[in-house]
Coordinates of C-alpha atoms in Angstrom, one line a residue:
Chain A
X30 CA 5.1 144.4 49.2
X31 CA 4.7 146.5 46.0
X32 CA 3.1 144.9 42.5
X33 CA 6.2 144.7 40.8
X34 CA 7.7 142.4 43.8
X35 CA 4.5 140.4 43.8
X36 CA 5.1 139.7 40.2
X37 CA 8.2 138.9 40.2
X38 CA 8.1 136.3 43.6
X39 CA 5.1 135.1 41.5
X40 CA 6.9 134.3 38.5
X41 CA 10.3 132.5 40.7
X42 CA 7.3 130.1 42.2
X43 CA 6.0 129.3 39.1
X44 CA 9.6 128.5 37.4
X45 CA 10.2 126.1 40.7
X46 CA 6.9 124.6 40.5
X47 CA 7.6 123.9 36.7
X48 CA 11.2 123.0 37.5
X49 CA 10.1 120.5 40.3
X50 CA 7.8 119.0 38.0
X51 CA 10.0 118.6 35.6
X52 CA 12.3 116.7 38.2
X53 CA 9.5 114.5 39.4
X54 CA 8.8 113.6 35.7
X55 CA 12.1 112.4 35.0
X56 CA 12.1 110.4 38.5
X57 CA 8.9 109.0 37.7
X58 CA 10.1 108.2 34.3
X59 CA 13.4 106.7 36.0
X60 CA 11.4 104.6 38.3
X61 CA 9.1 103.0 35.7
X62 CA 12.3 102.3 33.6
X63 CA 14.7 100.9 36.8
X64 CA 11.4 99.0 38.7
X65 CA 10.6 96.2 36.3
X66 CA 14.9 95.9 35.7
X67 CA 15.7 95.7 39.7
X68 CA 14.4 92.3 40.3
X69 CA 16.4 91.2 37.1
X70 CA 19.7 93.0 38.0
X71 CA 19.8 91.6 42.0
X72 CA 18.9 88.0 39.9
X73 CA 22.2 88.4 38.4
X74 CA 23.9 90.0 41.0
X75 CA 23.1 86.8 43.2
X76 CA 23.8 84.4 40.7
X77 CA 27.6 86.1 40.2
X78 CA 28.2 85.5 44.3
X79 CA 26.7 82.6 44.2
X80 CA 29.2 81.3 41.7
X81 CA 31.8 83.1 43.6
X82 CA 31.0 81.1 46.4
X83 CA 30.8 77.9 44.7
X84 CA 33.9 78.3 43.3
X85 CA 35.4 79.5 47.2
X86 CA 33.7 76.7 48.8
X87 CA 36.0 73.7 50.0
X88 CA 34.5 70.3 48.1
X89 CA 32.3 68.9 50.5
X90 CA 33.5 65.6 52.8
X91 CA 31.7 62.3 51.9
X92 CA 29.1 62.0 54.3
X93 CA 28.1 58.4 55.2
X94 CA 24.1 58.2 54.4
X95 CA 22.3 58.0 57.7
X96 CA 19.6 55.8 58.0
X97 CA 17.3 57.7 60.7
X98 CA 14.4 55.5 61.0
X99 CA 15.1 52.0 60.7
X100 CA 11.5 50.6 60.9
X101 CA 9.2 50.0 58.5
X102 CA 6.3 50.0 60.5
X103 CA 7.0 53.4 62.3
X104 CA 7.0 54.9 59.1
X105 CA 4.1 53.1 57.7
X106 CA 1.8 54.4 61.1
X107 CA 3.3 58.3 60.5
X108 CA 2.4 57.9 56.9
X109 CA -1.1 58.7 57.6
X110 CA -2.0 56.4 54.8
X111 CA 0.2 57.7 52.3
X112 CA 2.5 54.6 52.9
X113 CA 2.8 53.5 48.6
X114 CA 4.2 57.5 48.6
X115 CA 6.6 56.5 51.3
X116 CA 7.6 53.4 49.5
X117 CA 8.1 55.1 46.3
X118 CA 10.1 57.6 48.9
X119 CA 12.7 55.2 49.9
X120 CA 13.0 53.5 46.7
X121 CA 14.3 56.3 44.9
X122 CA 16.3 56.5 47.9
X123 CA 17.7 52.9 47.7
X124 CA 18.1 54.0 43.7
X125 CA 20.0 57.2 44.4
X126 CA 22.2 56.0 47.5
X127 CA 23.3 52.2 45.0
X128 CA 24.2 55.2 42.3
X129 CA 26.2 57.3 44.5
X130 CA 27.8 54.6 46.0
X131 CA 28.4 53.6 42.4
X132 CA 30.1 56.6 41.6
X133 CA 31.9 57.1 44.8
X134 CA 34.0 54.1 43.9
X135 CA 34.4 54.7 40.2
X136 CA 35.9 57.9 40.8
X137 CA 38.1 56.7 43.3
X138 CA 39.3 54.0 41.0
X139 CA 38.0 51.2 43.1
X140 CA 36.4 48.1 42.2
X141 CA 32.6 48.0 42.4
X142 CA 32.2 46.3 46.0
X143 CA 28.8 45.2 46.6
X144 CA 29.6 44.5 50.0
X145 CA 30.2 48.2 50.9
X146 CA 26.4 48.9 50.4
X147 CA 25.5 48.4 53.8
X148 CA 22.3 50.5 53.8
X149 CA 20.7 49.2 50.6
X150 CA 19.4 46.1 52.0
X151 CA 17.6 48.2 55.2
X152 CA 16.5 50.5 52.6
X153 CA 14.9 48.1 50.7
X154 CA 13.2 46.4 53.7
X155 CA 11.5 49.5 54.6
X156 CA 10.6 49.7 50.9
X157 CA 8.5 46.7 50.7
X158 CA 7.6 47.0 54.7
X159 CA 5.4 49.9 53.5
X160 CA 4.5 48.6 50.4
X161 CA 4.4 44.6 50.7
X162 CA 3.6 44.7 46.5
X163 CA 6.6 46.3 45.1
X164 CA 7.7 44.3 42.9
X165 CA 10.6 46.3 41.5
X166 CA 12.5 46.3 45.3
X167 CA 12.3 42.6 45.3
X168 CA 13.8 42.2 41.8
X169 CA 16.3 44.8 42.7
X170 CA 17.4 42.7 45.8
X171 CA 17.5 39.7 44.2
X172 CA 20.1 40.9 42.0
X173 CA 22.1 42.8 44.4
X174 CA 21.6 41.6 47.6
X175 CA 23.2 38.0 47.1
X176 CA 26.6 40.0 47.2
X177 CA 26.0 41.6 50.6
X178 CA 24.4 39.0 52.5
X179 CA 23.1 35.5 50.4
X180 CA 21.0 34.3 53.0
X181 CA 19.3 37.7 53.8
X182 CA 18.6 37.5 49.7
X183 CA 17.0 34.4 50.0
X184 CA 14.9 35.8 52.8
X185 CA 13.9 38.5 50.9
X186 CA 12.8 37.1 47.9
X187 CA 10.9 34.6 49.8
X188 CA 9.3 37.2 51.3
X189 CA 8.7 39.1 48.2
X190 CA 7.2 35.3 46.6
X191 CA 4.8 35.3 50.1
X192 CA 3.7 38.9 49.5
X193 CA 3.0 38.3 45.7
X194 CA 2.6 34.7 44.7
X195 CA 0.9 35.0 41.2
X196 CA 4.4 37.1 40.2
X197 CA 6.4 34.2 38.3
X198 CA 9.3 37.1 37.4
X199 CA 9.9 36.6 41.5
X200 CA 10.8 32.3 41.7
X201 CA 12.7 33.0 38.3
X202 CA 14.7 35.9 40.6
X203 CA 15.0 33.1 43.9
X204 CA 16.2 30.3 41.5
X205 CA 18.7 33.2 40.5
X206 CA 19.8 33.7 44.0
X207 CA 20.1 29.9 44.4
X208 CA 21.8 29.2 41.0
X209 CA 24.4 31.9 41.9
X210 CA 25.2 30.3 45.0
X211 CA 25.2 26.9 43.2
X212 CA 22.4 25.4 44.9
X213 CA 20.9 24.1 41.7
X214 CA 18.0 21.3 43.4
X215 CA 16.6 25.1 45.6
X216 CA 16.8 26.7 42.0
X217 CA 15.0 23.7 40.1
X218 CA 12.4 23.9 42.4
X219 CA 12.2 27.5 42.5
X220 CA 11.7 27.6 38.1
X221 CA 9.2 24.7 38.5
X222 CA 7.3 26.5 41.3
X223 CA 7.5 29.8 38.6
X224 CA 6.8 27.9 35.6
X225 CA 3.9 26.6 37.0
X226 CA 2.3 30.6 37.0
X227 CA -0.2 31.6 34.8
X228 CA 2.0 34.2 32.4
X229 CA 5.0 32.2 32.9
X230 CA 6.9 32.5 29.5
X231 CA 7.3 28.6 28.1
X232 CA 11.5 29.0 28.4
X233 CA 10.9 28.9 32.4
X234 CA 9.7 25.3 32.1
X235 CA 13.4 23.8 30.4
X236 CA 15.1 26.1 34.0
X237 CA 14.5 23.2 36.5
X238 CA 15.9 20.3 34.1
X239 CA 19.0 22.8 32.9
X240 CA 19.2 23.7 36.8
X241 CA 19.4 19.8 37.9
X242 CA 21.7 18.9 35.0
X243 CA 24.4 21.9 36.1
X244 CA 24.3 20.4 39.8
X245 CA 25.3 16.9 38.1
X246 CA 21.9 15.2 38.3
X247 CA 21.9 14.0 34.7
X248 CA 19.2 11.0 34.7
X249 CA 17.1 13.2 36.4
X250 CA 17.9 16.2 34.4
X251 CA 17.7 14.1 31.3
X252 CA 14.2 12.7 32.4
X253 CA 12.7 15.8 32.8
X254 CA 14.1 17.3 29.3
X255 CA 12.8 14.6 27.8
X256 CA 9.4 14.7 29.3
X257 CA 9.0 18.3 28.3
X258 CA 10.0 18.3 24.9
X259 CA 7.3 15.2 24.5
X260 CA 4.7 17.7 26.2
X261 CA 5.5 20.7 24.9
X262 CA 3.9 22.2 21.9
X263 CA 6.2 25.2 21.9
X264 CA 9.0 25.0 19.1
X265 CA 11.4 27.4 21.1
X266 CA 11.0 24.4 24.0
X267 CA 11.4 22.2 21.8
X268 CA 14.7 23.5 20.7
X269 CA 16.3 24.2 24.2
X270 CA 15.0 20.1 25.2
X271 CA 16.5 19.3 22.0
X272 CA 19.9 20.9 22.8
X273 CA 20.4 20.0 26.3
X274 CA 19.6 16.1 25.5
X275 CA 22.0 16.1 22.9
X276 CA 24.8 18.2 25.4
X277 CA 23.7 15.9 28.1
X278 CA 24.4 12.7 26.2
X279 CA 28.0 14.3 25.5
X280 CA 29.2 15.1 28.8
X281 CA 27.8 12.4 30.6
X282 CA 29.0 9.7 28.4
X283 CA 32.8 10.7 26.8
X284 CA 33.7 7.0 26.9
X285 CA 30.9 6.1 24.3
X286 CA 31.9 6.3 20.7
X287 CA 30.5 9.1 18.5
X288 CA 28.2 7.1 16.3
X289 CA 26.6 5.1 19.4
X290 CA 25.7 8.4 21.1
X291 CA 24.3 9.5 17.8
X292 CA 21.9 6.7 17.5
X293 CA 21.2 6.8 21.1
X294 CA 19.8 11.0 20.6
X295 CA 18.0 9.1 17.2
X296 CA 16.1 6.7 19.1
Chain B
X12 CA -35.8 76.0 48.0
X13 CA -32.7 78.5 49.0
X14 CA -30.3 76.1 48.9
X15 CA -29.2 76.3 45.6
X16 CA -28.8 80.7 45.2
X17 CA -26.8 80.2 48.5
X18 CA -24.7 77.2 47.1
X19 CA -23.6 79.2 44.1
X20 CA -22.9 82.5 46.3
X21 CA -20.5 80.2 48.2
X22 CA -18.6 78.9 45.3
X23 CA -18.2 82.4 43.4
X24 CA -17.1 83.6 46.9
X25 CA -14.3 80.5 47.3
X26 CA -13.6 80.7 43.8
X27 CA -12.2 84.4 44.6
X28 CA -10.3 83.4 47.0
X29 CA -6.5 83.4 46.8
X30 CA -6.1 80.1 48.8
X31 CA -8.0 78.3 46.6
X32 CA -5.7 78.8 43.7
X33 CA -2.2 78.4 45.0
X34 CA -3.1 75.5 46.7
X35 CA -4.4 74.0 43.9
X36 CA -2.1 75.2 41.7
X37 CA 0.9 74.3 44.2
X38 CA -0.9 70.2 43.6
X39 CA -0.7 70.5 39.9
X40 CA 3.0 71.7 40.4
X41 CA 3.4 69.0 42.1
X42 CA 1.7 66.0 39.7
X43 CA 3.9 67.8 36.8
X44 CA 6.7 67.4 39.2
X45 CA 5.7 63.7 39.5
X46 CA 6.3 63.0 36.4
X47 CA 10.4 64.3 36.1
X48 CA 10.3 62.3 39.7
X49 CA 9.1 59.3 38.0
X50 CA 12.3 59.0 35.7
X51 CA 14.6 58.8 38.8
X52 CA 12.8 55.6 39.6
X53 CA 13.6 52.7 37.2
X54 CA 10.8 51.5 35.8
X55 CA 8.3 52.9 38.6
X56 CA 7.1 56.1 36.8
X57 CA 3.4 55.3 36.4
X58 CA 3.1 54.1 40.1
X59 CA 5.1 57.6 41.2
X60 CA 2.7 59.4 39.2
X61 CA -0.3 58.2 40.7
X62 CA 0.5 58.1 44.6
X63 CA 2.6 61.6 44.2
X64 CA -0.8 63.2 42.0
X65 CA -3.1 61.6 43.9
X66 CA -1.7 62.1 47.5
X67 CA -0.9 66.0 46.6
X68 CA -4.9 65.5 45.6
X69 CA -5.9 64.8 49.4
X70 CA -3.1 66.9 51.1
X71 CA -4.3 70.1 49.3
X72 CA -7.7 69.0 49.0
X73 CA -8.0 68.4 52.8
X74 CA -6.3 72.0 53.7
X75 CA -8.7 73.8 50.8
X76 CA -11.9 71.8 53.0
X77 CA -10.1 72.9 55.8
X78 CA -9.1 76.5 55.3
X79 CA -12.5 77.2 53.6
X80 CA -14.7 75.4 55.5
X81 CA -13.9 77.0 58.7
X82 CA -14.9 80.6 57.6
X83 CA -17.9 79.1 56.2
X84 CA -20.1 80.6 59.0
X85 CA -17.9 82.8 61.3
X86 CA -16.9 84.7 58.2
X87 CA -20.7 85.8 57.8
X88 CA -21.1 86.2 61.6
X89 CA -17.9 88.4 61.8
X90 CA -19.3 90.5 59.6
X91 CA -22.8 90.6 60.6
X92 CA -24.0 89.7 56.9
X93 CA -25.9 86.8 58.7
X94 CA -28.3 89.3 60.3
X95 CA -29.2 90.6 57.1
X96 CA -28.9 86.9 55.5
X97 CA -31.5 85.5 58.1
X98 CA -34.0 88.4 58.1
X99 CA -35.2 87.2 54.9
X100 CA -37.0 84.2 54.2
X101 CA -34.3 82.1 54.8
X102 CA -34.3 79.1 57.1
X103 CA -31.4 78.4 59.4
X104 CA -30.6 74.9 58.1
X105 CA -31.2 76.0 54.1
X106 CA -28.4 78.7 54.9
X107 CA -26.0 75.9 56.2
X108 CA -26.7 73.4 52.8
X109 CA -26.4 76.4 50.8
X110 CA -23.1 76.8 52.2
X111 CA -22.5 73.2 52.1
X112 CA -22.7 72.6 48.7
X113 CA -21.5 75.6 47.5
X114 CA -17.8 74.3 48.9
X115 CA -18.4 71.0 47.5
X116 CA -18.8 72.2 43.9
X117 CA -15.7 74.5 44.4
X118 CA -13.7 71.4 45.8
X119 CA -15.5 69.1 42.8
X120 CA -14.1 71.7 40.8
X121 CA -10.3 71.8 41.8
X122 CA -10.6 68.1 42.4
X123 CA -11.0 67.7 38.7
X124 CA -8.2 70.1 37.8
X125 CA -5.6 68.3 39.5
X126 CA -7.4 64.4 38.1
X127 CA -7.0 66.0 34.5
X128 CA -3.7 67.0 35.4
X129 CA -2.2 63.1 36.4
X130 CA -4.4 61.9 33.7
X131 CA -2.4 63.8 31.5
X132 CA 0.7 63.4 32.7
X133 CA 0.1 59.4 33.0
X134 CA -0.6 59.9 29.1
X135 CA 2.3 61.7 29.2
X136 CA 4.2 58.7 30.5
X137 CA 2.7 55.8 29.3
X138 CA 2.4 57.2 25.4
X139 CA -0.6 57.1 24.8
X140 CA -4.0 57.2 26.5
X141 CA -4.8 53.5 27.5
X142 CA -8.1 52.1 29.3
X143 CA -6.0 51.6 32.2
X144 CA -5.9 55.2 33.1
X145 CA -9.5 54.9 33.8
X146 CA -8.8 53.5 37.3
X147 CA -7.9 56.6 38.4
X148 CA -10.7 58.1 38.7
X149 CA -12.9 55.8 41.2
X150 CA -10.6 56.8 43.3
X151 CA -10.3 60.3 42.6
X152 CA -13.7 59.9 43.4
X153 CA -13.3 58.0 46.9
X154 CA -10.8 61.1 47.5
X155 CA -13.8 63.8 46.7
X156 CA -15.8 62.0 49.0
X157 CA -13.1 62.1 51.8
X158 CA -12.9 66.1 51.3
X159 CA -16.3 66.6 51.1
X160 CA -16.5 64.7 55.2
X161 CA -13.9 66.9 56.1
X162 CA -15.4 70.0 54.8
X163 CA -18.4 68.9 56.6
X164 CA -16.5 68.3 59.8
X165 CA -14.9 71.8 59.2
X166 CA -18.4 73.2 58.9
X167 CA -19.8 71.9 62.4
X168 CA -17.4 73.2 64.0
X169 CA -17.3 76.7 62.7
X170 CA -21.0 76.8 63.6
X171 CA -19.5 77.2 67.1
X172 CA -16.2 77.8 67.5
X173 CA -13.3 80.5 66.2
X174 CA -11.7 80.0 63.0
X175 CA -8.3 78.9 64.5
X176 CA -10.2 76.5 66.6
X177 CA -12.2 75.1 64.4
X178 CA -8.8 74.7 61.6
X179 CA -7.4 72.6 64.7
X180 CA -10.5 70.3 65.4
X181 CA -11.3 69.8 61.5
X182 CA -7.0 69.0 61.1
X183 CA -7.4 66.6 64.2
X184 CA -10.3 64.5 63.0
X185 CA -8.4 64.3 59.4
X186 CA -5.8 63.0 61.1
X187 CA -7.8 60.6 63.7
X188 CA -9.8 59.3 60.4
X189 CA -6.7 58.6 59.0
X190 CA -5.8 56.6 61.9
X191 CA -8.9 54.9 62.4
X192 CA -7.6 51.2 61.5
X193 CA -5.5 51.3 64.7
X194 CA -8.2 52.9 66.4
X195 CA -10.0 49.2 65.6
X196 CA -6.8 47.4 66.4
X197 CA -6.7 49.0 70.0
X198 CA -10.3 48.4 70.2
X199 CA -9.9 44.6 69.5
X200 CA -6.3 44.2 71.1
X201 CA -6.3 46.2 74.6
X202 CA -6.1 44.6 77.7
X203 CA -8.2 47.5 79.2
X204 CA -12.3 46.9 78.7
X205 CA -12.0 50.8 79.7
X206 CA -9.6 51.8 76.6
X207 CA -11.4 49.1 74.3
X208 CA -15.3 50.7 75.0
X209 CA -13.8 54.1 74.3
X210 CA -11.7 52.8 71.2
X211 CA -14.9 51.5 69.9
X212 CA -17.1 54.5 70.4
X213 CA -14.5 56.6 68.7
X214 CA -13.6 54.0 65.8
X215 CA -17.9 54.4 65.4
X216 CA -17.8 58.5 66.1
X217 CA -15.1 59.7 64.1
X218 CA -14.8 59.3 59.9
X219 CA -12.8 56.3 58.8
X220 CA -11.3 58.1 56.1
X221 CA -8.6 55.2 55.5
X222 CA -11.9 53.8 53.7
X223 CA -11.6 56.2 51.1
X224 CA -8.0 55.2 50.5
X225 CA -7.4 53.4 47.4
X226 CA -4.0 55.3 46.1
X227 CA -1.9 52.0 46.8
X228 CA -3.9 49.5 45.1
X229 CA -4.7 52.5 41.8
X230 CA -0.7 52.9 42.1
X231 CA -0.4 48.7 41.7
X232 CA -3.0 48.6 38.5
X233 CA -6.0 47.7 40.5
X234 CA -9.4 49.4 39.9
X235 CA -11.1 50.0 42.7
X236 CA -14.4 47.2 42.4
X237 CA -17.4 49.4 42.2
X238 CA -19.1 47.5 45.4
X239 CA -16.3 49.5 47.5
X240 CA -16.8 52.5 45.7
X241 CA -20.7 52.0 46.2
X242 CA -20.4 50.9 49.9
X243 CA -17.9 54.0 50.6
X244 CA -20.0 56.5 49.2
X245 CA -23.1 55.2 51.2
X246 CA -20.8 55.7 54.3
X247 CA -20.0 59.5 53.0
X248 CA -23.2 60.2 52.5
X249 CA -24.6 58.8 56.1
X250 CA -21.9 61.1 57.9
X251 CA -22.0 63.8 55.9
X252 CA -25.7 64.2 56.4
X253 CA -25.2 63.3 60.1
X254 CA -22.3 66.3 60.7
X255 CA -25.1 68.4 58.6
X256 CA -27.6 67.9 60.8
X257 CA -25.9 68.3 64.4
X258 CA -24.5 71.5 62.8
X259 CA -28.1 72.8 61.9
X260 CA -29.2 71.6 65.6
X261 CA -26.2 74.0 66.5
X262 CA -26.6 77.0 64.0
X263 CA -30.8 76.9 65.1
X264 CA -30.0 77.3 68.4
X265 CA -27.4 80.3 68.1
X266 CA -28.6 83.8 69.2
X267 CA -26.8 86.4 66.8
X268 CA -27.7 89.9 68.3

């Protein structure tokens, strides 16, 4: 190979070598540019199939919630101790299944039926199975349960009364339960078992009279008004008594002329 | 006194570690989580707070003790650093504390991350700081205490068995310990004298770690009474010191050339 050739291959290697350098550079500047975007671009790639798909998909068939452990207890022993995270577990569970239950009837233009809830009340039992304190699932129960099964309400409460007997908010919930199934002598005694509580506000102390006096029990009713508005130092108490003896007299006693019953509240 | 140079050694080695961090990071995700959680709930958001925070506190805690404690020692015999460790004027049982304690004050650590974080969030919640948040931290306490018992569990048994094996012991005592009220039950119920000696001797062996469970009653408003608090952290103490001591009977006794 003579000088001049050696020159010249010389030279064609050094114009590739610059040429592929020049290529890697712009790759290497293409891959710093496209790397950080690639995640971004396949982000919004999957969000456009997703909605694709969502707008594809056949509406999903109501599925009827599954209850797949029914016992309390079970739960409570695989909870491994965590069983107040388990009962806040199925509580939002009772929460979210009364909603959707809620809205599956509104939209379908039905009438809220109570009745139709047959998993709250298990729900609500494996609540307070695990956590025997939670006040909220009782409450919750007393106000919806009476709808699905009164007696099971009843039960529940009372259980919820066992479980936490300094909670007066619990008897004003049972004599609740009782008033709405116009048992009015369960719900006196229920208020006066609340009232009784340390905390209990002063107006749960006129419940049992107003209770007695709705089932028709009138001199007792009226004996027991009376009595607390001659105890009572409170001047909201002392208002309600005040009311009821003077609605008492009125129904109770039609026949009497208007004056006479006047004098009668008077004296 | 070597303890204390080997202590910090082990917690700037733990603190490296990747583990550490996205489990404790995956327990504050999930006490922020708590909080949006809490809302679904009616009326329940402080009591979701707490057993959510504090529960993700002993889950993550427990698999931290777990995951760290069990390459305690066979990391440093794997790699032969305990020859080198051990031909200085170190004793056998000093190198064990050393790594003892040196976990502790990484799990004290990321303990206290994730309490700051409900505390927070319970502020968050609630308004306002209020002296009731200040029940949460006995028994974040009583939690610490658990970890640190499983860390020491997790500990004996790397002295002298393989990392997988020792992650599978350490998991099955948290879970025993967990259990140990119905170990009692079966102890005092079973018809068998056979099943209610061995009941018994296991309900004594393994830790009662349902002892250091106060979540419920923190979740309800409670505080838990400082007797408790005292008479638990006796008991953590008493076991922790006994796992200590088998596992420097066991590390003594170990020939590593």
């Amino acid at each position: 190979m003579s000088g001049t050739e050696r020159g010249r291959g010389s030279r064609i290697e050094n114009k590739s070598s610059k040429i592929f350098y020049l290529r890697s550079s712009i790759f290497d500047l293409q891959s710093s540019l496209i790397r950080p975007i690639l995640p971004v671009v396949f982000l919004a790639l999957g969000g456009v199939a997703q909605n694709w798909m969502d707008s594809h998909r056949p509406a999903p068939l109501a599925v009827e919630e599954t209850l797949y452990i029914s016992s309390g207890e079970s739960i409570k022993r695989a909870s491994l101790g965590f069983d107040g995270l388990m009962a806040d577990v199925y509580w939002i569970r009772a929460l979210l299944y009364f909603g959707e239950e809620f809205e599956r009837q509104r939209v379908s233009n039905q009438y809220f039926d109570l009745s139709r809830l047959k998993l709250l009340q298990p729900l609500l039992d494996i609540t307070v199975d695990l956590d025997p304190k939670h006040v909220a699932a009782y409450r919750f129960g007393a106000v919806f349960l009476p709808d699905i099964d009164a007696d099971a309400a009843v039960r529940f409460v009372e259980r919820g009364i066992r479980n936490n007997s300094g909670e007066w908010r619990l008897y004003q919930d049972l004599g609740f339960v009782h008033w709405r199934r116009s048992r009015f002598r369960d719900a006196a005694e229920a208020y006066a078992r609340g009232a009784a509580l340390p905390g209990a506000p002063a107006w749960m102390q006129t419940m049992p009279a107003l209770m007695l006096a709705k089932g028709g029990e009138r001199e007792t009713a009226r004996a027991m008004f009376l009595r607390l508005y001659e105890e009572s130092d409170d001047p909201f108490v002392k208002q309600v008594c005040e009311a009821q003896l003077a609605s008492l007299d009125h129904k109770f006693a039609p026949e009497a002329p208007q004056s006479q019953r006047k004098g009668k509240r008077d004296h | 006194m070597k303890i204390i140079p080997i202590a910090l050694n082990t917690f700037r080695e733990s603190a490296r570690d990747r583990a550490l961090y996205n489990l404790v990071l995956l327990a504050i995700l999930l006490v922020v989580a708590s909080v949006v959680i809490g809302r679904i709930a009616v009326g329940q958001e402080t009591k979701i707070i707490i057993d959510l925070g504090l529960s993700a506190l002993t889950v993550f805690g427990a698999l931290i003790a777990i995951l760290l404690g069990i390459g305690l020692v066979s990391k440093d015999i794997e790699s032969g650093a305990i020859a080198n460790i051990l031909s200085k004027p170190v004793r056998r049982s000093e190198f064990i504390l050393g790594k003892y304690f040196g976990l502790c004050l990484t799990l004290f650590m990321s303990s206290a991350a994730t309490a700051t974080t409900i505390a927070i969030a319970l502020i968050y919640a609630e308004g306002g700081v209020a002296a009731a948040q200040l029940r949460l931290w006995p028994t974040a306490w009583l939690i610490f205490l658990e970890l640190a018992i499983i860390t020491a569990v997790a500990l004996l048994f790397s002295c002298f068995s393989s990392p997988a094996l020792s992650a599978l012991f350490a998991l099955l005592i948290f879970l025993i310990g967990r259990w140990s009220p119905d170990l009692k039950f079966l102890a005092e119920t079973s018809s068998s004298a056979v099943a209610r000696a061995v009941s018994r001797a296991l309900y004594h062996l393994l830790p009662n770690l349902a002892n250091f469970n106060y979540i419920n009653e923190t979740a309800r408003g409670e505080t838990a009474p400082w007797r408790m608090v005292a008479g638990t952290t006796a008991y953590a103490i008493f076991y922790i010191a006994a796992m200590l001591a088998a596992a420097a009977l066991i590390f003594n006794r170990r020939n590593f050339k």
